[in-house]
Short mmCIF file of C-alpha atoms and ligand atoms in Angstrom, two decimals:
data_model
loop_
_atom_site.label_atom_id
_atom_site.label_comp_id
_atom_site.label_asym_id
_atom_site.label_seq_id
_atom_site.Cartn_x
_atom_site.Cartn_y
_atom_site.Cartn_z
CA UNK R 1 17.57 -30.86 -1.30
CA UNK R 2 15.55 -33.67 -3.02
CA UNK R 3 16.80 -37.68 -3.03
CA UNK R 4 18.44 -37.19 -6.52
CA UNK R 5 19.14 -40.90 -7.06
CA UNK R 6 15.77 -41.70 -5.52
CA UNK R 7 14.49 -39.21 -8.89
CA UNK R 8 16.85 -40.85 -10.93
CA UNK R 9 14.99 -44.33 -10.76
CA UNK R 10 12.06 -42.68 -12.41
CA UNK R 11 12.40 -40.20 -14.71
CA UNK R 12 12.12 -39.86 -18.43
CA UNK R 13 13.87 -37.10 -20.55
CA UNK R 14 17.62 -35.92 -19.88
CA UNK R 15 17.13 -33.98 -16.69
CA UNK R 16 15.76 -34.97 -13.22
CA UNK R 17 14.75 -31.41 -11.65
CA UNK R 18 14.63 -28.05 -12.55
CA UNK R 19 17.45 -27.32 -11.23
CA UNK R 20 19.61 -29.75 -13.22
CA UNK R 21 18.03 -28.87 -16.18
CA UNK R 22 19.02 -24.94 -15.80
CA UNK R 23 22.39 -25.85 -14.28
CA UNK R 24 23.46 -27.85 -17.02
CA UNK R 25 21.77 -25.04 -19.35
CA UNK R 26 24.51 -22.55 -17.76
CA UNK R 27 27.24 -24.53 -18.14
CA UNK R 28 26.97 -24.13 -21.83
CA UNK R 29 25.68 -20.55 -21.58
CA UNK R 30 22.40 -21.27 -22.60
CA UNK R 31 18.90 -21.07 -21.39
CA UNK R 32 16.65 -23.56 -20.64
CA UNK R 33 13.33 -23.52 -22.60
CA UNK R 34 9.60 -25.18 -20.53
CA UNK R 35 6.58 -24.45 -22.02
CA UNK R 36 3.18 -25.04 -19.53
CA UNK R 37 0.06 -26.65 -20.57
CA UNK R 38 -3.40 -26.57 -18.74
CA UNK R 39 -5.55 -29.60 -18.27
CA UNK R 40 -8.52 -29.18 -20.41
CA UNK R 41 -12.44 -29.38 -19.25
CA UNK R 42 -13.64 -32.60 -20.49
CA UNK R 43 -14.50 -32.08 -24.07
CA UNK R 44 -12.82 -34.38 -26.22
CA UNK R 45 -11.82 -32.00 -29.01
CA UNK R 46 -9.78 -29.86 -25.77
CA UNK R 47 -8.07 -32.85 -24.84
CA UNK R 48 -6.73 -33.77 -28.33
CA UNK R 49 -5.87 -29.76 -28.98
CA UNK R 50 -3.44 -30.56 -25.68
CA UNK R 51 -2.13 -33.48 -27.02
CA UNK R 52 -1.04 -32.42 -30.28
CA UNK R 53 0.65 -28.89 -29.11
CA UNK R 54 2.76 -30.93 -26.79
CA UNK R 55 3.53 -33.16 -29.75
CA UNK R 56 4.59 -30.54 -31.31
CA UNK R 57 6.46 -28.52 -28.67
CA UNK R 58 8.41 -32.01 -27.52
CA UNK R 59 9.74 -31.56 -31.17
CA UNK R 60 12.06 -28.09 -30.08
CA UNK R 61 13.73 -30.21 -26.87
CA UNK R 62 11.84 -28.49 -24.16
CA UNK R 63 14.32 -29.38 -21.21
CA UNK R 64 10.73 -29.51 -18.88
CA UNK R 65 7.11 -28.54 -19.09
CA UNK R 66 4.65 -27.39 -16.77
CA UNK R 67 0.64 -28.58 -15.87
CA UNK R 68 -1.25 -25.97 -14.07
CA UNK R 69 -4.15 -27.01 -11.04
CA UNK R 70 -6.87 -25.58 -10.67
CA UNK R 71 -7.82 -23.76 -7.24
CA UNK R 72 -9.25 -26.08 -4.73
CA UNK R 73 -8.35 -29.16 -6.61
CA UNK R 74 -11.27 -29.01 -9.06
CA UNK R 75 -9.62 -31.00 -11.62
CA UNK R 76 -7.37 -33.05 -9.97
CA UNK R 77 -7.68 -36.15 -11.53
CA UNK R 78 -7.17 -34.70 -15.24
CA UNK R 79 -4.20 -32.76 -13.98
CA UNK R 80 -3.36 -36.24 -12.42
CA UNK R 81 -3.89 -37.79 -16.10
CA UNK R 82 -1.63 -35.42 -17.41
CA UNK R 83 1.50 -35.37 -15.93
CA UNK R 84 1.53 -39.33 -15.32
CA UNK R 85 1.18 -39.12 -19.11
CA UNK R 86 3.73 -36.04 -19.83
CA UNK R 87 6.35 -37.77 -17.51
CA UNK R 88 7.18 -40.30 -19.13
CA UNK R 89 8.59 -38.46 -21.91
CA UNK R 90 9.89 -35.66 -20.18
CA UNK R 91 10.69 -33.79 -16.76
CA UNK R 92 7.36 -32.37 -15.44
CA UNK R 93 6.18 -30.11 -12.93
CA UNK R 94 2.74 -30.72 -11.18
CA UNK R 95 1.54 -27.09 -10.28
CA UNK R 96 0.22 -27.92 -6.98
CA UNK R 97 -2.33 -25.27 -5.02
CA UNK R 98 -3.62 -25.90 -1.81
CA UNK R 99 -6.22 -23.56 -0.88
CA UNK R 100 -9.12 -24.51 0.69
CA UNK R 101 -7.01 -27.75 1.47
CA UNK R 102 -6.32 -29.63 4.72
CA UNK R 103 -2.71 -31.05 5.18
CA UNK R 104 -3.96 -34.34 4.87
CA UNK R 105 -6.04 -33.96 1.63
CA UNK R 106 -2.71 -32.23 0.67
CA UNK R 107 -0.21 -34.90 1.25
CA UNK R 108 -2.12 -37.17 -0.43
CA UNK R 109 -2.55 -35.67 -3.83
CA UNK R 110 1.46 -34.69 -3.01
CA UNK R 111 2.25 -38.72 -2.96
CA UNK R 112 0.00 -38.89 -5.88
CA UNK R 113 2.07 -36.90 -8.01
CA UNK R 114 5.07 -38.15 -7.30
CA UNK R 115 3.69 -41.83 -7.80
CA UNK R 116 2.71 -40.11 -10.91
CA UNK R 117 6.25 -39.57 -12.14
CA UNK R 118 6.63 -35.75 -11.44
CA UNK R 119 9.83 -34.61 -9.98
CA UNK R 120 8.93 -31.29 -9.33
CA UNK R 121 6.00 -29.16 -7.62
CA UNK R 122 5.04 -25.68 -7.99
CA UNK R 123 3.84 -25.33 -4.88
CA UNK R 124 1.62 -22.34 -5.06
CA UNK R 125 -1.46 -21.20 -3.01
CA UNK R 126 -4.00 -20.67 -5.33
CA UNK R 127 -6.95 -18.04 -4.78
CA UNK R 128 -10.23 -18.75 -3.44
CA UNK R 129 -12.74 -20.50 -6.29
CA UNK R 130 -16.10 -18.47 -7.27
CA UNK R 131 -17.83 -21.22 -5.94
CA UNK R 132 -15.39 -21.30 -2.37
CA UNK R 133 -15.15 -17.42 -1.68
CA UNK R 134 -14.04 -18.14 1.82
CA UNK R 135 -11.64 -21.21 1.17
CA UNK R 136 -8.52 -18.71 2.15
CA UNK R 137 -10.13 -18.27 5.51
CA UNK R 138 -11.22 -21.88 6.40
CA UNK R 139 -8.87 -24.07 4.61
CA UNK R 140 -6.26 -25.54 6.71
CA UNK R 141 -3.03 -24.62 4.72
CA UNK R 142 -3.24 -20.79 4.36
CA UNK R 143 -0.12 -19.93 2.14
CA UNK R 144 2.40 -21.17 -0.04
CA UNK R 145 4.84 -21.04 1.78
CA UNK R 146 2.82 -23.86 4.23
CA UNK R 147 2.77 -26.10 1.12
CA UNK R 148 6.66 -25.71 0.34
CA UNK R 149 7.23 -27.36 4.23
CA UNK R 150 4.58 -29.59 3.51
CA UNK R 151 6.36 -31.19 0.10
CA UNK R 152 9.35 -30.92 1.82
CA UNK R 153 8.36 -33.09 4.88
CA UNK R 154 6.24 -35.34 3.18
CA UNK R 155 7.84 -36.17 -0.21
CA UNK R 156 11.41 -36.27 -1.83
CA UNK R 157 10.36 -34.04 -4.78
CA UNK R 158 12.00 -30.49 -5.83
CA UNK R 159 9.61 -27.53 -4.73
CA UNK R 160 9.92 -24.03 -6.77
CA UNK R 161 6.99 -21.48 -6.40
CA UNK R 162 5.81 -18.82 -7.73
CA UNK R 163 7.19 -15.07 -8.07
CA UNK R 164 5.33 -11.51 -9.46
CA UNK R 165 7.41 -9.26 -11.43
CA UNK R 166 4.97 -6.69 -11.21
CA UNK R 167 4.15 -7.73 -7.62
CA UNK R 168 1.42 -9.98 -6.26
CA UNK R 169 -2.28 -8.19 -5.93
CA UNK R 170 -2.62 -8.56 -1.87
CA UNK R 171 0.96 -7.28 -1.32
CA UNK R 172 1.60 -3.77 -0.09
CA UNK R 173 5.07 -3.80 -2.27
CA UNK R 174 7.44 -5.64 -4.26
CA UNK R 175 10.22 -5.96 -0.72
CA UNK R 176 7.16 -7.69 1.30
CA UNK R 177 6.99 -10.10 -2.02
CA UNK R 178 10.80 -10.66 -2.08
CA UNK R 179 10.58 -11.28 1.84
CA UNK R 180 8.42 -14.10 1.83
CA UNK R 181 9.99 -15.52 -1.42
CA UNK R 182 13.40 -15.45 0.67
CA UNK R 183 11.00 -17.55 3.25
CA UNK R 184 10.11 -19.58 1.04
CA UNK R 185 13.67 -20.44 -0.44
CA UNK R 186 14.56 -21.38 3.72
CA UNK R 187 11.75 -23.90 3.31
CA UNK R 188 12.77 -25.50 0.76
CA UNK R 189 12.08 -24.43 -2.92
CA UNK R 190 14.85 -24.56 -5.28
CA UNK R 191 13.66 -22.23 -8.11
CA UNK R 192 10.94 -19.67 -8.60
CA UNK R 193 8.52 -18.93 -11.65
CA UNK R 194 7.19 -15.95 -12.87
CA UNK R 195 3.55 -14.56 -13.63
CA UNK R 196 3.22 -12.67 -17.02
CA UNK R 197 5.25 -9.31 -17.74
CA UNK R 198 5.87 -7.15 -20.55
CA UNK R 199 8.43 -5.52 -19.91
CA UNK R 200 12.45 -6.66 -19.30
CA UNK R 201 12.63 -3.64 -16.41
CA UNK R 202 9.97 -6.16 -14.28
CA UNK R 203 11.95 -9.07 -14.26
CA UNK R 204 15.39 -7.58 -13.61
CA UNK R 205 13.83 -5.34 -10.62
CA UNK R 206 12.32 -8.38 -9.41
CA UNK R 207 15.52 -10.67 -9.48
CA UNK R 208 17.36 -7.31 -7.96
CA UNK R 209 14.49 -6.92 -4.96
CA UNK R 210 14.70 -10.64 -4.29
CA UNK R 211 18.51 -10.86 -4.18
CA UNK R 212 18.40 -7.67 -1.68
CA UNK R 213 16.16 -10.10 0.39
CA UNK R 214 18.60 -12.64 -0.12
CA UNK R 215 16.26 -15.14 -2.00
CA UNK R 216 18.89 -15.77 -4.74
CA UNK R 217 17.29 -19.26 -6.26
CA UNK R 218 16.94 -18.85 -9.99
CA UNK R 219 13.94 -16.86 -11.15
CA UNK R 220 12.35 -18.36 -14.51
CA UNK R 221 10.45 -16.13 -16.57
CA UNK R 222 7.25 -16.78 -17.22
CA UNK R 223 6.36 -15.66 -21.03
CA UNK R 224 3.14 -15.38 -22.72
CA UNK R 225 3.22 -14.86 -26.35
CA UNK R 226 1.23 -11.97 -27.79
CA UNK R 227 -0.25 -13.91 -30.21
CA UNK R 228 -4.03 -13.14 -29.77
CA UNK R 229 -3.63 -9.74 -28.66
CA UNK R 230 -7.74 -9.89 -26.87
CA UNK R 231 -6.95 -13.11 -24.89
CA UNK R 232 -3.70 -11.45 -23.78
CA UNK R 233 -5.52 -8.31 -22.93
CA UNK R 234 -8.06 -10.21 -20.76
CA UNK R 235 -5.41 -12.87 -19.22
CA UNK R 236 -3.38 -9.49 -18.38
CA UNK R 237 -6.00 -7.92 -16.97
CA UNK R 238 -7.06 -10.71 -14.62
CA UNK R 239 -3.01 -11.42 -13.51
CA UNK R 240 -3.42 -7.98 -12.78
CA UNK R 241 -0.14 -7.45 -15.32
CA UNK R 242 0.13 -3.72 -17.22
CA UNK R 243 0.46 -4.11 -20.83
CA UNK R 244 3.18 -0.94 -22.33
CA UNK R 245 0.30 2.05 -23.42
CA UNK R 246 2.28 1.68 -26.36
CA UNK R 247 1.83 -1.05 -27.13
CA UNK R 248 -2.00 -1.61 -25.56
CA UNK R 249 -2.10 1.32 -28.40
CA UNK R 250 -0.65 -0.20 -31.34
CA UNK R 251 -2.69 -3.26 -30.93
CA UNK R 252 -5.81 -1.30 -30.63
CA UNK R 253 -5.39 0.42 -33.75
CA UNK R 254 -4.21 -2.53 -35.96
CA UNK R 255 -6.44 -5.45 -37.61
CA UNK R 256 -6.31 -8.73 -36.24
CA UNK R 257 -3.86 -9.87 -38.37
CA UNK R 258 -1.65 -6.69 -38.19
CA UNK R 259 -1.91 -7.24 -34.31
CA UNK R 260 -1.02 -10.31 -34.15
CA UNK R 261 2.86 -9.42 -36.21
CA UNK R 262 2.95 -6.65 -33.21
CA UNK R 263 2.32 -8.87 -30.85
CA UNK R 264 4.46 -11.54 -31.81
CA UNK R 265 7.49 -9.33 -32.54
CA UNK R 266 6.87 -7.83 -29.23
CA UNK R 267 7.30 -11.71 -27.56
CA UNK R 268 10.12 -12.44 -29.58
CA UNK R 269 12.00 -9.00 -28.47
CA UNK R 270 11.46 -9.62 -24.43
CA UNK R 271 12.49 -13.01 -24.46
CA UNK R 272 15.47 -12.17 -26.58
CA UNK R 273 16.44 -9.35 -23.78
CA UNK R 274 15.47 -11.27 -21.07
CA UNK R 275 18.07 -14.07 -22.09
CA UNK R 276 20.19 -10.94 -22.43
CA UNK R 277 19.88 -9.75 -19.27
CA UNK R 278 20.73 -13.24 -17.77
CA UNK R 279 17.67 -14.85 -17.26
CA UNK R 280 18.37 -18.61 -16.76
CA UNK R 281 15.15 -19.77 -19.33
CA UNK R 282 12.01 -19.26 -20.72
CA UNK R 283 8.89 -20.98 -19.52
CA UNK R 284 6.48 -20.04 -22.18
CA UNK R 285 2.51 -20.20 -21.12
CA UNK R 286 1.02 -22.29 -24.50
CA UNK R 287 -2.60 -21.81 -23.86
CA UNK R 288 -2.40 -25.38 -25.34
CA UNK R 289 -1.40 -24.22 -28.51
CA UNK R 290 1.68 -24.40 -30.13
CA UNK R 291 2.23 -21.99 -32.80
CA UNK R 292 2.91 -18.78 -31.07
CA UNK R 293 4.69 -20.99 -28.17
CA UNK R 294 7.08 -22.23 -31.17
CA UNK R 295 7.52 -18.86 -32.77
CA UNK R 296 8.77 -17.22 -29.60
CA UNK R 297 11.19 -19.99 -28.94
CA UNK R 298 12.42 -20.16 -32.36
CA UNK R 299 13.13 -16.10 -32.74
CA UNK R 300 14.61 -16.05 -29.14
CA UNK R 301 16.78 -18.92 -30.63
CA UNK R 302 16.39 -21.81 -28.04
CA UNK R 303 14.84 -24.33 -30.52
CA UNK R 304 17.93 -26.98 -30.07
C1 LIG G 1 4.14 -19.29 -12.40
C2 LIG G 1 2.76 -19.30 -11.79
C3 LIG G 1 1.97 -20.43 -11.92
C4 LIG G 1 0.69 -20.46 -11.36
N1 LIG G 1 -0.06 -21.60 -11.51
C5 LIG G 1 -1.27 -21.66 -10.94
C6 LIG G 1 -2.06 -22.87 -11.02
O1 LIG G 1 -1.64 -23.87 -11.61
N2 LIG G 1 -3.28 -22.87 -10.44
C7 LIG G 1 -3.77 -21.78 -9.76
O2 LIG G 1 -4.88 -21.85 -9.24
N3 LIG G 1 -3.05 -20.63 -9.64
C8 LIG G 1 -1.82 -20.55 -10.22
N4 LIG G 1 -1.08 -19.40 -10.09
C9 LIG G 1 -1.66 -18.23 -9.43
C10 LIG G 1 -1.41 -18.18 -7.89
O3 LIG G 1 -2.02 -19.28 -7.27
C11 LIG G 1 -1.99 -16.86 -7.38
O4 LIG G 1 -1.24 -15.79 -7.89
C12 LIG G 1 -2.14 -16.72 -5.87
O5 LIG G 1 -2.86 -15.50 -5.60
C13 LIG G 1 -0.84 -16.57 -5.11
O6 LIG G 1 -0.17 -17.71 -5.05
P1 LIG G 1 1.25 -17.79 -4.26
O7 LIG G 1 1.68 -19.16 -4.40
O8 LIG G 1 2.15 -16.69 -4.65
O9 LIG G 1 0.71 -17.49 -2.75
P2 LIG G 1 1.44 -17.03 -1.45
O10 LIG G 1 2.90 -17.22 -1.49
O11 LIG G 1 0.72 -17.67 -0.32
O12 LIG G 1 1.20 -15.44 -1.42
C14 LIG G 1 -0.10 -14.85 -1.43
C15 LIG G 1 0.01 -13.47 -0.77
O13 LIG G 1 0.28 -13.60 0.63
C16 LIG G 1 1.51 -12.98 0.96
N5 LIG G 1 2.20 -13.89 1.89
C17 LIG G 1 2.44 -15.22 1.68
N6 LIG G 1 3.07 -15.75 2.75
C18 LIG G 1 3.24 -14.73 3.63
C19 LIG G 1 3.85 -14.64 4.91
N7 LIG G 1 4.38 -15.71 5.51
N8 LIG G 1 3.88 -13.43 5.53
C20 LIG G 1 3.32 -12.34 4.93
N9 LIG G 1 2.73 -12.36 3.72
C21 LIG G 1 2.69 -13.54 3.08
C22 LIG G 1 2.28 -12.80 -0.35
O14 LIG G 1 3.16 -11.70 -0.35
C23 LIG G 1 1.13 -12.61 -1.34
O15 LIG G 1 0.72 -11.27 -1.35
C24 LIG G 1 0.19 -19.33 -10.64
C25 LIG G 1 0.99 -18.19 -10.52
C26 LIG G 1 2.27 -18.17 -11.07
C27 LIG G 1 3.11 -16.94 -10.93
#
């Protein structure tokens, strides 16, 4: 487990780790609410966009939020940026990919973020960049589950990773998934999040197949508001998630703005049953906007 009174030194917001955060959550039968954010390219006009939705989400209590990293460290210095800037307000967690990455090149950036202020990594492999097809074969650290024992040897910080309700691409079936996420809970992590779903059935056979496996480490679900029902088409299709054919079909035949109240209601509706069915929070993705972000957290009622 991490140095919690080293963490307590340094953070901002009410909670230290994840795990405090969803713990304390339970004990009043709530869920926790985290919304992510991704570090923008360079354009000034991206940057500000970020800055004002996490104005505006800080405004609902998040009780953490999330910075994604880019594959092969690409934009490590804005993620960098980011957090150091995001931490000092609230709990953060510094995605963290190391793909294509030696251990060394890995520790480092790991020290970096936790000089940064982040308490928590989401230690996650990433996939090879279009520019780095064979990074998975010559990098040095060849899974996630690598980078959880690194963290955990080199730092103090919480690890969680990541987990596929509808399982991950490269793995013959959902029990192989669950395996190695039980592996990776032996390492180390303390809490898993998920990629997008639709459906309620995903996550709860997901939390079922990993507690079979014995990885029982709380599972957040990862929610991405139908908001802009073509962006969530493509960002389904490339997560390799399967949108309902009925809904795929409603939002097909509707106008944008019709869509969009589909959509939405949809979001609202599976995070309302996923709270039902005892998920332990809601980390909704933002795109770096906030509207739709806010609108699902409102309607699922976790706007404190
Ligand atoms: C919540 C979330 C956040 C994400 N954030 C980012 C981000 O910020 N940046 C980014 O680039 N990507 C991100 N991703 C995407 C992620 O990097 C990819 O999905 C990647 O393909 C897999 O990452 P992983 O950490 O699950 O890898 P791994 O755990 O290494 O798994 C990859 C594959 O190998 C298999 N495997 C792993 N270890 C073993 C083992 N010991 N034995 C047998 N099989 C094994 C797994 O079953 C799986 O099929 C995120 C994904 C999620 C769910």
């Amino acid at each position: 487990m991490p140095d919690f009174e080293l963490l307590r030194k340094t953070s901002a917001g009410p909670f230290e780790t994840v795990n405090e955060a969803l713990g304390a959550r339970a004990g009043k039968r709530e869920p926790a609410l985290s919304f992510e954010f991704f570090p923008p390219r360079n354009q000034e006009e991206a940057a500000d966009q970020l800055w004002r939705t996490f104005d505006a989400l800080m405004e609902v209590s998040p009780d953490f939020v999330s910075v994604t990293y880019g594959a092969g460290g690409s934009n490590r210095e804005t993620s960098l940026a980011i957090v150091e800037r995001m931490a000092k307000e609230i709990m953060t967690i510094g995605h963290l990919t190391c793909v294509g990455g030696s251990r060394a090149s890995t520790a480092e950036t790991i020290s970096r973020f936790e000089d940064a202020g982040v308490h928590s990594i989401l230690a996650l492999r990433g996939d090879a960049p279009k520019d780095s097809p064979r990074a998975l074969v010559d990098g040095e650290l060849k899974s996630a589950l690598e980078l959880v024992h690194l963290v955990r040897q080199t730092s103090n910080l919480e690890v969680g990773v990541a987990a596929f309700p509808e399982v991950h691409p490269e793995s013959p079936h959902m029990q192989h998934d669950s395996m190695v996420l039980e592996m990776k809970q032996s390492a180390g992590a303390s809490y898993a999040m998920t990629q997008l779903f639709f459906t309620v059935e995903a996550y709860t056979d997901l939390v079922a197949s990993a507690k079979m496996a014995g990885a029982t480490l709380p599972i957040i679900p990862g929610l991405m508001p139908v908001g802009n029902a073509a962006k969530v088409v493509r960002m389904a299709e490339m997560s390799g998630a399967t949108i309902p054919v009925e809904l795929l079909g409603k939002l097909e035949n509707a106008s944008e703005a019709e869509a969009r109240v589909i959509g939405m209601d949809y979001s609202i509706k599976l995070a309302r049953d996923l709270i039902d069915a005892g998920a332990p929070g809601l980390h909704i993705f933002s795109m770096n906007f906030s509207k739709a972000a806010l609108e699902v957290a409102r309607g699922a009622g976790l706007c404190r």
